[in-house]
XYZ file of C-alpha atoms in Angstrom:
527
model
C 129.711 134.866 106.879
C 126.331 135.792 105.744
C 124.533 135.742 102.375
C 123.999 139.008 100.648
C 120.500 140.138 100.871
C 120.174 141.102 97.209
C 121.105 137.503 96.126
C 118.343 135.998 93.902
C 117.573 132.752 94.218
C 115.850 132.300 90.582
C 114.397 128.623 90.162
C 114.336 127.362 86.568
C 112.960 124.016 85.435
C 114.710 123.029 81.954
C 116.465 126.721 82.056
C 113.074 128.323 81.999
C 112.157 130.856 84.828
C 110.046 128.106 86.978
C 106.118 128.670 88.196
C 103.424 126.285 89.423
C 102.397 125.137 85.764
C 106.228 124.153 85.389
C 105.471 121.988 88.796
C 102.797 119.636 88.031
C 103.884 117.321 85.911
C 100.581 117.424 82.616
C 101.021 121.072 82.676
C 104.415 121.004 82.462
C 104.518 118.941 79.239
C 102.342 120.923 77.872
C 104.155 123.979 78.476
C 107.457 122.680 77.352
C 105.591 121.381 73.853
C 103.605 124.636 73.488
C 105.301 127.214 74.773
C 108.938 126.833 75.239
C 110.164 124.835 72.140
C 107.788 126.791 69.978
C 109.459 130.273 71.322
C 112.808 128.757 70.978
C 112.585 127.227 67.310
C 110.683 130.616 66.384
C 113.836 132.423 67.595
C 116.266 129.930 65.761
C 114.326 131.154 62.272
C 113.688 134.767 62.685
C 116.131 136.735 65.714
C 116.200 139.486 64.312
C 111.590 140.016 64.678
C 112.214 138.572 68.102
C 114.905 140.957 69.157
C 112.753 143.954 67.351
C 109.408 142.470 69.145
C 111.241 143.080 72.885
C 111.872 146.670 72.385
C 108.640 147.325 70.785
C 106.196 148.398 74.197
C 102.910 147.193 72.633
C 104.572 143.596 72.658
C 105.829 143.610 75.869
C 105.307 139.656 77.619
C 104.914 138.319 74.091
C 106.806 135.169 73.058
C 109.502 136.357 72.460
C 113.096 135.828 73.208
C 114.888 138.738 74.421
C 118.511 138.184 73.619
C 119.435 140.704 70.981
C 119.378 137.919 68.203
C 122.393 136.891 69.371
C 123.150 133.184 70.980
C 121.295 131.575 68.212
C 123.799 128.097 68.576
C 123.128 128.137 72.114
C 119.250 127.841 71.411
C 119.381 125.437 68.923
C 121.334 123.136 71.657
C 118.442 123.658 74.276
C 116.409 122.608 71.752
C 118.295 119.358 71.049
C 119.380 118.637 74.555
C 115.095 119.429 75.639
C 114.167 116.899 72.785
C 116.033 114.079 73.741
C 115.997 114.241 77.521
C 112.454 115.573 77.339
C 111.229 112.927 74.490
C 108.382 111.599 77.111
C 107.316 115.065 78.314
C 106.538 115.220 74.621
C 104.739 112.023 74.268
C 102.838 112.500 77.138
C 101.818 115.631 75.097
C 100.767 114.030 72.337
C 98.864 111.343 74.399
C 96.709 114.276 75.422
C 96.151 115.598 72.143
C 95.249 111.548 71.133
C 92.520 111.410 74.242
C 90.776 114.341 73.783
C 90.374 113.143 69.910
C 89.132 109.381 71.099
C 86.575 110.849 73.200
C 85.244 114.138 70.667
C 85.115 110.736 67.529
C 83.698 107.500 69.826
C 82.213 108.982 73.150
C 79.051 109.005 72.334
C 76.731 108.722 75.522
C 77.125 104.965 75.414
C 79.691 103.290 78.342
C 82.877 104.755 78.089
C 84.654 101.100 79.520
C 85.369 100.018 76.408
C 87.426 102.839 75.340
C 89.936 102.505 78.259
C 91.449 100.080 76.145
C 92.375 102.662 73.042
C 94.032 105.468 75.584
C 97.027 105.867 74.429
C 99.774 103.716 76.441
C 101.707 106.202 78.252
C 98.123 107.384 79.879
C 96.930 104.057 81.083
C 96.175 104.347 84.538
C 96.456 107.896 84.940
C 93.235 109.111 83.608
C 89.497 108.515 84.442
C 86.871 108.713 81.735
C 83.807 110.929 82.665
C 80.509 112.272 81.003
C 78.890 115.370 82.713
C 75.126 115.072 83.324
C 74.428 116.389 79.498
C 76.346 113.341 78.226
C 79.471 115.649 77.829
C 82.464 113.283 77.139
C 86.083 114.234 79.319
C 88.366 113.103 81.585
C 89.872 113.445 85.208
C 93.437 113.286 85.976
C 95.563 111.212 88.984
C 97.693 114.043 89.461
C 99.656 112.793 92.432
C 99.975 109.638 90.390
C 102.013 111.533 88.064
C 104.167 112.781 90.072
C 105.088 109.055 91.419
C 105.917 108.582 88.026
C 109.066 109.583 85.163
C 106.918 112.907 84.317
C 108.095 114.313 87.565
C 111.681 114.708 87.550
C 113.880 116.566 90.046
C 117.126 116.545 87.453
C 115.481 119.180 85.715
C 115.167 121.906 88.666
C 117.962 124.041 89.293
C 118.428 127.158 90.840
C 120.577 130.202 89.461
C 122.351 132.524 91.988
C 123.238 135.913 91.335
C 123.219 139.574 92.564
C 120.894 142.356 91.496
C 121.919 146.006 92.062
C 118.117 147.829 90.971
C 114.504 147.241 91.084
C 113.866 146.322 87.492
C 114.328 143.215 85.369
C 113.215 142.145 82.201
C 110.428 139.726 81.673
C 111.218 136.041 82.529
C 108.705 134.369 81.475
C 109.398 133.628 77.386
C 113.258 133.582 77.946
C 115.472 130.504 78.443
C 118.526 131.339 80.990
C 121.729 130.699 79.378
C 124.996 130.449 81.214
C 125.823 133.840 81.759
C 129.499 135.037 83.542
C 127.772 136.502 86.782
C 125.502 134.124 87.355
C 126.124 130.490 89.073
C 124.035 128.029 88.330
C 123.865 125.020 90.550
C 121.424 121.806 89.923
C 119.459 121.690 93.033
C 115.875 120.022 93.224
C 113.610 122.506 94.701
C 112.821 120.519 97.566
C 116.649 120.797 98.554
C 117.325 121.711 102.738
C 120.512 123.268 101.540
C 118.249 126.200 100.423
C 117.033 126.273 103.242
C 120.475 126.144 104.963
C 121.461 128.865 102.335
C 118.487 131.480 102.785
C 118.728 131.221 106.804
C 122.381 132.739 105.869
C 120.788 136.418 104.889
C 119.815 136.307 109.226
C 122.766 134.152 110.516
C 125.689 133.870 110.269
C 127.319 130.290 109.183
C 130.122 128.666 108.106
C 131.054 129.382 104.000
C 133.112 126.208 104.006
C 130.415 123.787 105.247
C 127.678 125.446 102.410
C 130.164 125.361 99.637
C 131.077 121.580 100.434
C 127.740 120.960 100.424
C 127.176 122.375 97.073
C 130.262 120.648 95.593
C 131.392 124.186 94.213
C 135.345 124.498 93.169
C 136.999 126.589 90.496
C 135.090 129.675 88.507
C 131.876 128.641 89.744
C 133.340 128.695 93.484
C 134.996 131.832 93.031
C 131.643 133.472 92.022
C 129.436 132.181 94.323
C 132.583 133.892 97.003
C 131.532 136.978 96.195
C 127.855 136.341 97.262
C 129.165 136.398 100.689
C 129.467 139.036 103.426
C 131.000 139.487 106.901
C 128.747 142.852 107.627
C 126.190 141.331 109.689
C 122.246 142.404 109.076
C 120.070 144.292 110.514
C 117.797 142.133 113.114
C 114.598 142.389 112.621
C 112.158 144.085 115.308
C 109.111 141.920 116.469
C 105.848 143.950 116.167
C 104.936 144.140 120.053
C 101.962 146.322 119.970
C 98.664 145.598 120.645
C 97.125 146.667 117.777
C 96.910 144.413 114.142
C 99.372 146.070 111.713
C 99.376 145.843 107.742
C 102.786 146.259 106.027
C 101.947 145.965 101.869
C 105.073 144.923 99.845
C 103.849 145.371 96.876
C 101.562 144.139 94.232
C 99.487 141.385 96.265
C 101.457 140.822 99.246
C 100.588 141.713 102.226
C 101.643 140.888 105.779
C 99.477 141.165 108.586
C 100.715 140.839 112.563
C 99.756 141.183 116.035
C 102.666 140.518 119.207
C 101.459 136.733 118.629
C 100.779 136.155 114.950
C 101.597 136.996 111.384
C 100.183 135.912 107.977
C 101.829 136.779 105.029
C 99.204 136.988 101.867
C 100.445 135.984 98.426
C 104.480 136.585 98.767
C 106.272 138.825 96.528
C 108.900 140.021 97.864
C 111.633 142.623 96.789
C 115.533 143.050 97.312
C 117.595 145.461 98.999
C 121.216 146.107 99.668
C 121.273 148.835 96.931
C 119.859 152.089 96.393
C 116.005 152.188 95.474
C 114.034 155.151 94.518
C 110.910 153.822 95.741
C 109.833 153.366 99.708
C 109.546 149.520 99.945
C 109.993 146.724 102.769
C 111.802 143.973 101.910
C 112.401 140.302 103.028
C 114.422 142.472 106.146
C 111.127 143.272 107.218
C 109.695 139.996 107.682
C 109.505 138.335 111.004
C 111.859 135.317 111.647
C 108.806 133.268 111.598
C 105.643 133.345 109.468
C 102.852 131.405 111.002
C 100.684 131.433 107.788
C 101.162 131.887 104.024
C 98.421 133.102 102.384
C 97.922 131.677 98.559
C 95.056 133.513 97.095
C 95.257 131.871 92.842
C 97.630 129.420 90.575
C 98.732 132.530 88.430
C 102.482 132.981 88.676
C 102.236 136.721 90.344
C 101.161 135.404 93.545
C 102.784 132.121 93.165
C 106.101 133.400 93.061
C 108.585 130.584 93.860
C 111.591 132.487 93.676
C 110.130 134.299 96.584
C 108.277 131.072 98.548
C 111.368 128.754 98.223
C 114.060 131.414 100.408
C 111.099 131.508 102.765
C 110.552 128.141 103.150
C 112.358 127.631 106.318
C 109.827 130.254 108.271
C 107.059 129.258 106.795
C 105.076 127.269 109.738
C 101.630 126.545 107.749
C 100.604 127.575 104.339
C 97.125 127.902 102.981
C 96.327 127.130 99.479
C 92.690 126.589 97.880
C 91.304 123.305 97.864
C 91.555 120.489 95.789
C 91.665 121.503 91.993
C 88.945 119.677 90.099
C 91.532 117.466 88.485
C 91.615 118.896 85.325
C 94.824 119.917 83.422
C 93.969 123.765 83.813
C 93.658 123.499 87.720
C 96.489 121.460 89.172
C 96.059 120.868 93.128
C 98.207 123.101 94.589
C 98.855 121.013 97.821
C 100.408 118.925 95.459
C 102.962 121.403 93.894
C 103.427 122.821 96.834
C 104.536 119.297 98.714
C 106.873 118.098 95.642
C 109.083 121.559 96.074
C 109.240 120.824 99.696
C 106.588 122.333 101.636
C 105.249 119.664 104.078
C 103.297 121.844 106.066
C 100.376 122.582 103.656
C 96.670 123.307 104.549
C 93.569 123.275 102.158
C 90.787 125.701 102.636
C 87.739 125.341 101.038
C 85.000 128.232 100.320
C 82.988 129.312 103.635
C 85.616 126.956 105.808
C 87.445 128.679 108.623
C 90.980 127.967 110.027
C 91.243 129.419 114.126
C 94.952 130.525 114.300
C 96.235 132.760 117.421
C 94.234 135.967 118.044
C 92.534 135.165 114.524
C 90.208 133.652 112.646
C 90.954 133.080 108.707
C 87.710 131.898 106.513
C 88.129 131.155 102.785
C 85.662 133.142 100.335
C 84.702 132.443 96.952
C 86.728 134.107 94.251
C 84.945 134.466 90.985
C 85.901 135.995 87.717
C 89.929 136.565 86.481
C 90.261 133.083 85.085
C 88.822 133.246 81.636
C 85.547 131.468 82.609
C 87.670 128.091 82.473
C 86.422 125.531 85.260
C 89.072 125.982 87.819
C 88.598 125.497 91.441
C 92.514 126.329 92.790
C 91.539 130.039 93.674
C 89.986 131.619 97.143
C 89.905 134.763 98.937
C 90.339 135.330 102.213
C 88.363 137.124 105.370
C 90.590 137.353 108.280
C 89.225 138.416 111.643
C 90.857 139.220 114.876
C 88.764 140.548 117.071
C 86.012 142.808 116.193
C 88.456 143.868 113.306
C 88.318 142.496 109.767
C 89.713 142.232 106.530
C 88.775 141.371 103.053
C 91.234 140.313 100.715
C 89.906 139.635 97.440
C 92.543 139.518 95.360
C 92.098 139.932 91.284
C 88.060 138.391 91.936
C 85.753 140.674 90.569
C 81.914 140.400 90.888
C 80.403 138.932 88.124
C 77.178 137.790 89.571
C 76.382 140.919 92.456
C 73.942 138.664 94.248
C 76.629 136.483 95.257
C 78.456 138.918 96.978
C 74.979 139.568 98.655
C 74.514 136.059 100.210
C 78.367 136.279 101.111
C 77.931 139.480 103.370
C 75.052 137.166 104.994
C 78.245 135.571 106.402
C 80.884 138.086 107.059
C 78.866 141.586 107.893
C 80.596 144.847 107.500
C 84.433 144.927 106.449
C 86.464 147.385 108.309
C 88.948 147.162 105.411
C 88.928 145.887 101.748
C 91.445 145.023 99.097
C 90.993 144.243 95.917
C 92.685 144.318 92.599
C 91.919 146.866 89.282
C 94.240 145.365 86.567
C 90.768 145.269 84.847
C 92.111 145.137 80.450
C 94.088 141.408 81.576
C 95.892 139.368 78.944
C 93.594 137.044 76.820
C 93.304 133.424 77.807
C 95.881 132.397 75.940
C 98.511 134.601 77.355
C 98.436 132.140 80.386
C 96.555 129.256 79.422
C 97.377 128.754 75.568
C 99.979 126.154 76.054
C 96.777 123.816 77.991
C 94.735 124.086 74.726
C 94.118 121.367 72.722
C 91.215 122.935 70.361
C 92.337 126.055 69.064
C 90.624 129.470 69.932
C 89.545 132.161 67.614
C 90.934 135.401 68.222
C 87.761 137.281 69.236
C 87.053 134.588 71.457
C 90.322 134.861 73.295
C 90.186 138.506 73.263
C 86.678 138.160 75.217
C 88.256 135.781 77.976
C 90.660 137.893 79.771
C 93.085 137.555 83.068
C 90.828 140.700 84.314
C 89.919 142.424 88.253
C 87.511 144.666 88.858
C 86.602 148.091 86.596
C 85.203 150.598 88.630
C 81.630 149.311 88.226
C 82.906 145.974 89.879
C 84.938 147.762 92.423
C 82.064 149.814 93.392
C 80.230 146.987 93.738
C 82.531 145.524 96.540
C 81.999 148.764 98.248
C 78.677 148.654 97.885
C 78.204 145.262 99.249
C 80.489 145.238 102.528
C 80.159 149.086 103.646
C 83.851 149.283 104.436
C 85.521 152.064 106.334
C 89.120 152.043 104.488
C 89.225 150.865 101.053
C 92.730 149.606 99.378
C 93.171 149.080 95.501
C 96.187 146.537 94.785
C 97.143 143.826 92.727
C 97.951 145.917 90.205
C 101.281 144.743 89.155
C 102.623 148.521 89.475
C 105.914 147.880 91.216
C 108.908 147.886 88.951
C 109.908 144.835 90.851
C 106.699 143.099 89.516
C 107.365 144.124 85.934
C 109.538 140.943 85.392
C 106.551 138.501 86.163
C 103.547 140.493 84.787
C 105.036 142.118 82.006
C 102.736 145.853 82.727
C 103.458 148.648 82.699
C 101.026 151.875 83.027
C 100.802 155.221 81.702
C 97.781 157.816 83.317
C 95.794 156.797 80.589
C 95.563 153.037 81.133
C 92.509 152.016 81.670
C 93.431 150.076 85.244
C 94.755 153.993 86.407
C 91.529 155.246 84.978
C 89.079 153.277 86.687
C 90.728 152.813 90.032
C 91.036 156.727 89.846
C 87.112 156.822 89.699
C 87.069 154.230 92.756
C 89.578 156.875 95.047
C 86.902 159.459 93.818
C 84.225 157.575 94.449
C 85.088 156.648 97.842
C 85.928 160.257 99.043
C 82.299 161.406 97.542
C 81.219 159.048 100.700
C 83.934 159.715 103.294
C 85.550 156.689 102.701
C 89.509 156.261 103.162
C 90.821 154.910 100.290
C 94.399 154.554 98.664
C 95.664 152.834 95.288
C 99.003 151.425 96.941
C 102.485 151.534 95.361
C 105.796 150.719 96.928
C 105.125 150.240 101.038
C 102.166 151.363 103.535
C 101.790 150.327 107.206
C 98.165 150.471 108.583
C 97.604 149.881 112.316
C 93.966 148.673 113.568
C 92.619 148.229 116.951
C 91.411 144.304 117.643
C-alpha cells in the first residue's frame, strides 16, 4: 500500500493551522491570548460581520473566521476547553504584560538586581534584565529554558489528514479546524517518527496494518484514514545525472537546486498532485529521495511552512537556518523550533559565514528590510557557488541602505543569477507581529512598518549592484497554492505586478534575461 500523494498532512497546535510562532513557547502564548481567543470570542458575538468580512476581497487574511456564521457552539467550546487547559499559556501572558510595566515605572538607570525580586513568579528564572548603552531598560529571554518547562507541551500538536482534489484553499491562518467528516484528525506531537514512517509511504510501499496499529485508529476514523491509501504504485523519481547545476522553482520561494552529487532545497513550499491542475507545477514527485540541505531564508510562515518541512523530514540530511535570534520575543531561535518538532540535524549560519557542501559552497548574506524595522536577527540570504557559477537568493530583503549592498559585492563579485522578491505594498506590522505587542501602535505607524520586498527602485538596485546575467523575480506569493498562507491575490494593477513589470523592462533595455516566475521553470547552468 502506499499513501496518496495529495494527502495533506496539516499540523495544528490547539486546532489552529501551526507555524514557527505557534512553536516557541513566549510566542505562542502570546498568540493564543492575542490572536486566537480574541478572533474566536469576536466570532461568538458578531458571525454574521465575520462571515460577511471573508467574502469581502479587500479583507481577505483579516481576523476573521470563515465558517459561514455557522458552528457558533463549537467555538464557544474551544474557547472553554483553550481557557482551562491553556490557563498558564495565559498567565505567562500576562507575566509579560507585568515585566514590561516593572521595567517602563522602576528601571531607571540605577541596578536592575533589585527588581529580579518583583518579576512576576511564573518568569523567575527565565528572563535576564538588560539596559542598552543609552540606559534603555528590557529584557532577554532563556528560550530553550522554556521549552524544558510546562509552556512547551506536545499534547497540544496534532496533525489532520485529509485529501485535496485542486490547487486552492482558503486562508488558514485566522480559522480554528473543527472536526469535519473528511478529515481525520489524529494527536501526534510533531516530533513523531510515525510521520516519518507515514510520508516515506507516498515512495514505498508498506504495510497498512503495521501504520494503522501504530496510530491506534479503529472505527469511523479507521475507515477514513482507508481511503487515504493506494495500491497504484508512484512514479520513481529520476536522479538529475548531468553535469550541469539545474534550478527547478516550485513556486513562491522555493527553489531546488542539484548537480549528479548534491541538492539544496531553498525555503520549501511544496504543492500536491494526483488531480488535475491547470497550472505547470512540480510537486513533492519531483524531489530527490534525499535532500542534502534545506535552505531557511526568514521566521515568516511562507517559507516556514511546516506542513511542507514535517513530510520531508525523513530526507532532509542538514538544514540551514539563520543564527541565533537575539533572544527577544519577536525573534525566536529557530534551531530551537526546529529541534523540538524533530529536526536533529540543524545548522546555524551566520552573515558572511560559509558552509563547504559537495561541489558547493553556501555563504550566508545579510538580509535587511521586510521585518517592520523590529530588531530581529532570525533572517539570512544565501550565495551559493559551485564552481565558477553563482547564485543569489535574496529572498523578500530589499536594499534599504545601497552602500551595504556595495561592501557585500566586495565579497561575492558578479552574480550569474539573482532572485529576489517584489511583494513590495506587505501587510502592516501588525498583520504578523500584533499578537507580540505589548504597547499598542497607532495606525499610521503600523501602516508605515510593512512585511515589504523590493519596488522597482530596490530591485534595480540589486541589479545594479551584482551585474547579473539572468535575473528572476519571486517570492511573490502568486501561486494559488500559496493563497492559503499569504492571503494575496493580484490583479494587473497591483502595485507588486506593476513594479516587477518595470524590472522585466528594465532588464531587457540592458540585455538582461529576466522572468517574473509562476507555476514551474527549470534553468540549467554550466559549473
Amino acid at each position: 500500500m502506499y499513501l496518496k500523494p495529495n494527502v495533506v498532512f496539516e499540523p495544528l497546535v490547539d486546532r489552529w493551522y501551526a507555524w514557527s510562532h505557534l512553536i516557541s513557547p513566549v510566542t505562542s502564548a502570546m498568540n493564543l491570548v492575542n490572536r486566537h481567543l480574541k478572533i474566536m470570542e469576536s466570532y461568538v458575538n458578531a458571525p454574521s460581520i465575520h462571515a460577511a468580512s471573508v467574502k469581502n476581497a479587500n479583507m481577505k487574511g483579516g481576523p476573521f473566521i470563515d465558517l459561514d456564521g455557522q458552528k457558533v457552539d463549537e467555538i464557544k467550546q474551544l474557547i472553554a476547553y483553550t481557557r482551562k487547559q491553556q490557563s498558564h499559556m495565559i498567565d505567562l501572558t500576562k507575566s509579560i504584560y507585568q515585566l514590561e510595566k516593572l521595567l517602563k515605572e522602576k528601571a531607571t538607570g540605577y541596578s536592575l538586581e533589585g527588581l529580579y525580586a518583583e518579576i512576576p513568579e511564573n518568569l523567575r528564572g527565565f528572563v535576564e534584565l538588560v539596559y542598552d548603552l543609552n540606559n534603555n531598560p528590557s529584557y532577554r529571554l532563556f528560550e530553550a529554558l522554556f521549552y524544558r518547562s510546562i509552556y512547551y507541551n506536545k499534547n497540544r500538536q496534532s496533525i489532520a489528514f485529509w485529501i485535496t482534489s485542486n490547487n486552492e484553499r482558503p486562508f488558514v491562518l485566522s480559522t480554528p479546524r473543527l472536526d469535519k467528516d473528511d478529515v481525520c484528525h489524529l494527536p501526534l506531537p510533531f516530533d513523531s517518527p510515525v510521520i516519518d514512517e507515514l510520508a516515506k509511504m507516498k515512495r514505498k510501499s508498506n504495510g497498512y496494518e503495521d501504520i494503522k496499529n501504530k496510530l491506534s485508529l479503529s472505527g469511523p476514523q479507521e475507515t477514513l484514514f482507508s481511503t487515504f491509501f493506494t495500491e497504484e504504485e508512484p512514479a520513481k523519481y529520476q536522479n538529475y545525472s548531468g553535469d550541469k547545476v539545474r534550478l527547478r522553482y516550485f513556486g513562491h520561494a522555493c527553489i531546488l537546486i542539484e548537480t549528479a552529487n548534491v541538492s539544496l532545497l531553498i525555503d520549501p513550499l511544496i504543492s500536491y498532485y494526483g488531480y488535475m491542475s491547470e497550472i505547470d507545477k512540480f510537486s513533492d514527485v519531483d524531489l530527490p529521495d534525499t535532500i542534502d540541505y534545506v535552505l531557511i531564508t526568514h521566521n515568516h510562515q511562507d517559507h516556514i511552512l511546516l506542513e511542507t518541512l514535517l513530510p520531508l523530514r525523513h530526507k532532509i540530511k542538514n538544514i540551514i537556518v539563520p543564527d541565533g535570534g537575539n533572544r527577544s520575543i519577536q525573534d525566536p531561535r529557530l534551531k530551537l523550533v526546529f529541534g523540538a518538532i524533530g529536526f536533529d540535524n540543524v545548522m546555524e549560519l551566520a552573515e558572511f559565514e560559509k558552509i563547504q557542501g559537495k561541489e558547493c559552497t553556501i555563504m550566508g548574506i545579510p538580509f535587511l528590510g521586510e521585518h517592520c524595522d523590529l530588531d530581529i536577527m532570525s533572517k539570512i540570504c544565501y550565495h551559493v557557488k559551485f564552481g565558477k557559477f553563482s547564485v543569489l537568493l535574496v529572498a523578500d530583503s530589499r536594499i534599504s541602505e545601497p552602500m551595504f549592498y556595495e561592501r557585500i559585492y566586495e565579497l561575492t563579485g558578479d552574480i550569474d543569477v539573482i532572485c529576489f522578491g517584489m511583494e513590495c505594498d506587505g501587510a502592516p506590522l501588525s498583520w504578523l507581529y500584533g499578537p507580540l505587542l505589548t504597547s499598542p501602535l497607532q495606525r499610521d505607524k503600523d501602516n508605515s512598518r510593512r512585511l515589504a520586498g523590493s519596488n522597482f527602485a530596490k530591485g534595480k538596485g540589486f541589479i545594479d549592484t551584482f551585474h547579473p546575467k539572468e535575473v528572476y523575480v519571486y517570492a511573490m506569493g502568486m501561486e494559488p497554492w500559496v493563497e492559503f498562507i499569504s492571503s494575496i491575490k493580484y490583479t494587473p494593477e497591483s502595485s507588486p505586478i506593476v513594479e516587477s513589470d518595470k524590472i522585466l523592462a528594465y532588464c531587457k533595455e540592458k540585455g538582461i534575461i529576466a522572468e517574473r516566475l509562476f507555476g514551474e521553470k527549470e534553468l540549467l547552468y554550466q559549473k
